[in-house]
Short mmCIF file of C-alpha atoms in Angstrom, two decimals:
data_model
loop_
_atom_site.label_atom_id
_atom_site.label_comp_id
_atom_site.label_asym_id
_atom_site.label_seq_id
_atom_site.Cartn_x
_atom_site.Cartn_y
_atom_site.Cartn_z
CA MET R 182 61.21 46.05 63.97
CA THR R 183 62.11 49.41 62.46
CA SER R 184 65.45 50.53 63.86
CA SER R 185 67.36 52.73 61.43
CA ALA R 186 66.92 56.40 60.56
CA ARG R 187 67.00 55.49 56.87
CA GLU R 188 64.12 53.05 57.29
CA TRP R 189 61.98 55.67 59.03
CA GLN R 190 62.77 58.06 56.20
CA MET R 191 61.61 55.48 53.66
CA ILE R 192 58.36 55.04 55.58
CA ALA R 193 57.86 58.82 55.57
CA LEU R 194 58.55 59.06 51.84
CA ASN R 195 56.24 56.15 51.09
CA THR R 196 53.50 57.82 53.15
CA MET R 197 53.97 61.02 51.16
CA HIS R 198 53.93 59.18 47.85
CA MET R 199 50.85 57.07 48.55
CA ASN R 200 48.84 60.15 49.56
CA LEU R 201 49.99 62.15 46.56
CA GLN R 202 48.82 59.19 44.50
CA ARG R 203 45.48 59.31 46.36
CA LEU R 204 44.95 62.97 45.44
CA TYR R 205 46.16 62.50 41.86
CA VAL R 206 43.83 59.57 41.18
CA PHE R 207 40.92 61.30 42.92
CA ASP R 208 41.30 64.44 40.81
CA ARG R 209 41.74 62.56 37.54
CA SER R 210 38.91 60.13 38.25
CA ARG R 211 36.48 62.82 39.36
CA ALA R 212 37.23 64.84 36.22
CA MET R 213 36.67 61.76 34.06
CA ILE R 214 33.33 61.01 35.74
CA THR R 215 32.04 64.59 35.61
CA GLY R 216 33.29 65.16 32.09
CA GLN R 217 35.34 68.17 33.13
CA ALA R 218 39.00 68.84 32.47
CA PRO R 219 41.20 68.33 35.55
CA ASP R 220 42.91 71.37 37.06
CA GLY R 221 46.11 71.45 35.02
CA ALA R 222 48.12 73.47 37.53
CA ARG R 223 47.12 71.19 40.39
CA ILE R 224 47.93 68.04 38.40
CA ALA R 225 51.32 69.51 37.46
CA ALA R 226 52.02 70.32 41.13
CA LEU R 227 51.07 66.80 42.20
CA GLU R 228 53.27 65.30 39.49
CA GLY R 229 56.17 67.55 40.50
CA TRP R 230 55.91 66.50 44.15
CA MET R 231 55.57 62.83 43.17
CA ASP R 232 58.78 63.14 41.15
CA ALA R 233 60.62 64.82 44.04
CA VAL R 234 59.44 62.27 46.58
CA GLY R 235 60.21 59.43 44.16
CA ARG R 236 63.78 60.63 43.70
CA ALA R 237 64.30 60.85 47.46
CA PHE R 238 62.78 57.41 47.95
CA GLY R 239 65.06 55.99 45.28
CA ALA R 240 68.11 57.46 47.02
CA ALA R 241 67.02 55.94 50.34
CA LEU R 242 66.38 52.57 48.71
CA ASP R 243 69.94 52.72 47.36
CA GLY R 244 71.25 52.95 50.90
CA ARG R 245 71.61 56.65 51.62
CA GLU R 246 70.00 58.65 54.42
CA LEU R 247 68.49 61.99 53.41
CA ASP R 248 70.53 64.93 54.67
CA GLU R 249 69.02 68.00 56.33
CA ASP R 250 68.79 69.97 53.10
CA GLU R 251 66.90 67.16 51.39
CA GLN R 252 64.55 66.88 54.36
CA GLU R 253 63.97 70.64 54.37
CA ALA R 254 63.14 70.60 50.66
CA LEU R 255 60.32 68.12 51.25
CA LEU R 256 58.87 69.60 54.46
CA PRO R 257 56.74 72.29 52.70
CA LEU R 258 54.69 69.46 51.21
CA VAL R 259 53.60 68.13 54.61
CA PRO R 260 51.04 70.74 55.80
CA TRP R 261 49.58 71.00 52.30
CA LEU R 262 49.30 67.22 52.07
CA SER R 263 47.69 67.03 55.50
CA ASP R 264 45.13 69.68 54.53
CA GLU R 265 44.38 68.09 51.16
CA VAL R 266 44.01 64.53 52.46
CA GLY R 267 41.79 65.87 55.26
CA ARG R 268 39.69 67.68 52.64
CA TYR R 269 39.49 64.49 50.53
CA TYR R 270 37.74 62.88 53.50
CA ASP R 271 35.76 65.92 54.64
CA VAL R 272 34.07 66.59 51.30
CA HIS R 273 33.05 62.97 50.83
CA ASP R 274 29.29 62.50 50.99
CA PRO R 275 28.38 58.92 52.00
CA ALA R 276 24.79 59.60 50.92
CA ALA R 277 25.83 60.49 47.36
CA SER R 278 25.13 58.16 44.46
CA PRO R 279 27.62 55.36 43.79
CA ARG R 280 28.65 57.22 40.64
CA ASP R 281 29.58 60.28 42.72
CA GLN R 282 31.56 58.13 45.19
CA ALA R 283 33.54 56.12 42.62
CA ALA R 284 36.51 58.52 42.49
CA PHE R 285 36.79 58.58 46.30
CA GLY R 286 36.94 54.77 46.49
CA ALA R 287 39.31 54.43 43.54
CA ALA R 288 41.72 56.96 45.07
CA HIS R 289 41.99 54.92 48.25
CA VAL R 290 42.60 51.71 46.30
CA TYR R 291 45.46 53.32 44.39
CA ALA R 292 46.90 54.77 47.60
CA ALA R 293 46.79 51.36 49.28
CA ASP R 294 48.44 49.76 46.25
CA ALA R 295 51.22 52.37 46.30
CA GLN R 296 51.70 51.87 50.03
CA THR R 297 52.01 48.10 49.72
CA LYS R 298 54.51 48.36 46.87
CA GLY R 299 56.58 50.93 48.79
CA GLU R 300 56.55 48.81 51.94
CA ARG R 301 57.78 45.83 49.93
CA GLN R 302 60.59 47.88 48.40
CA THR R 303 61.54 49.15 51.86
CA ALA R 304 61.62 45.63 53.29
CA GLU R 305 63.79 44.47 50.39
CA ALA R 306 66.12 47.45 50.82
CA VAL R 307 66.75 46.72 54.51
CA GLY R 308 67.12 42.98 53.97
CA ASP R 309 63.89 41.91 55.71
CA GLU R 310 63.12 39.10 53.31
CA SER R 311 60.32 37.56 55.38
CA GLU R 312 58.43 40.88 55.42
CA ALA R 313 59.11 41.44 51.72
CA ASP R 314 57.78 37.96 50.95
CA ARG R 315 54.67 38.59 53.08
CA LEU R 316 53.99 41.79 51.15
CA ARG R 317 54.50 40.05 47.80
CA GLN R 318 51.56 37.82 48.68
CA TYR R 319 49.30 40.89 48.47
CA ALA R 320 50.17 41.60 44.84
CA PRO R 321 47.34 39.55 43.21
CA MET R 322 44.73 41.02 45.58
CA MET R 323 45.94 44.57 44.98
CA MET R 324 45.91 44.00 41.21
CA THR R 325 42.28 42.86 41.47
CA LEU R 326 41.33 45.88 43.55
CA VAL R 327 42.95 48.26 41.06
CA GLN R 328 41.07 46.54 38.22
CA GLN R 329 37.83 46.94 40.18
CA ALA R 330 38.54 50.63 40.79
CA ASN R 331 39.32 51.21 37.12
CA ALA R 332 36.09 49.45 36.12
CA ALA R 333 34.06 51.48 38.61
CA VAL R 334 35.45 54.79 37.37
CA GLY R 335 35.23 53.79 33.71
CA VAL R 336 31.59 52.76 33.96
CA SER R 337 30.72 55.78 36.09
CA ALA R 338 32.16 58.05 33.41
CA GLN R 339 29.53 56.62 31.06
CA GLY R 340 26.59 56.92 33.46
CA GLU R 341 25.25 55.15 36.53
CA PRO R 342 27.30 52.05 37.39
CA GLY R 343 25.78 48.59 37.25
CA GLU R 344 25.25 46.27 40.20
CA GLN R 345 28.76 44.78 40.12
CA GLU R 346 30.47 48.16 39.97
CA ARG R 347 28.20 49.52 42.71
CA GLY R 348 29.42 46.65 44.88
CA PHE R 349 33.05 47.54 44.14
CA ILE R 350 32.44 51.20 44.97
CA ALA R 351 30.62 50.43 48.23
CA GLU R 352 33.44 48.19 49.45
CA HIS R 353 36.22 50.58 48.42
CA VAL R 354 34.44 53.48 50.13
CA ARG R 355 33.84 51.41 53.28
CA VAL R 356 37.54 50.58 53.55
CA ALA R 357 38.58 54.16 52.79
CA LEU R 358 36.39 55.59 55.53
CA GLY R 359 37.55 52.96 58.01
CA ASP R 360 41.17 53.81 57.26
CA ARG R 361 40.77 57.56 57.81
CA PRO R 362 42.16 57.69 61.40
CA ARG R 363 45.22 55.64 60.44
CA VAL R 364 45.84 57.64 57.27
CA MET R 365 45.69 60.99 59.06
CA LEU R 366 47.92 59.71 61.88
CA GLN R 367 50.51 58.56 59.36
CA VAL R 368 50.44 61.89 57.50
CA GLY R 369 50.84 63.75 60.78
CA ALA R 370 53.90 61.66 61.64
CA ILE R 371 55.76 62.46 58.39
CA PRO R 372 58.03 65.24 59.76
CA VAL R 373 59.32 63.07 62.62
CA MET R 374 59.86 60.06 60.37
CA LEU R 375 61.48 62.20 57.68
CA ALA R 376 64.01 63.24 60.33
CA GLY R 377 64.76 59.53 60.84
CA ARG R 378 62.99 59.13 64.17
CA ASP R 379 60.29 56.83 65.53
CA PRO R 380 57.08 58.91 65.85
CA ARG R 381 55.97 56.78 68.79
CA ASP R 382 58.87 57.96 70.95
#
C-alpha cells in the first residue's frame, strides 16, 4: 500500500521516465527502419528531460522528498508528454505492414522494461522487500522481450521481417494497444503524484 508522499513522487517520476523512454526508442527505431536521421533537436530534448527526471528519481530513491521548486521544474514536461504519448498512439496504423509497426511495438517494450525496473527500485527504497522480490522475477521475461524488440527493429531496418520477427511485432503491438488506457491514465495523474498525493483521492 502506497502511503508516503515520497513514494507517490517516485511513481510519478518513474511514469515520466518510462514514457520518455517510449518516445526516445520510438523515434530512434523508426529512424533506423526508414533509413532517415532522427530529429537531433528532439532527441536532445528527450535526453535532457530523461537526465532531469533521472536526477530527481535518484534523489527520491536516496530518501528525500522533492520540494516545490523541484516539482515546478518538472511540471512543464507533463502536458508535452501527455500530447506526445497520445500522438504515439494516435498515429499508429494497425493495418500497416509489420515492418512499419516494429518501432511502435519496440517502444512499448522498452517503456514496460523501464517501468518494471523503476518499480523495483521504488520498492527497494521504501523497504517493501516482498514487492521488490516479486518484481525481480520479471527480469528474465523483460530481458527476452527487449531482445525480441531489438531483433524486430534490426531485421525491419534491413527489409521485411521474417515470420519469427512478425510474431514478435504482432504481440508487442497487441500489448501496447491494450495498455493505452492505463498508460494515458498514469500520465494524466503525474501532477498529483508529483505533489506527493494519491491520484485516486
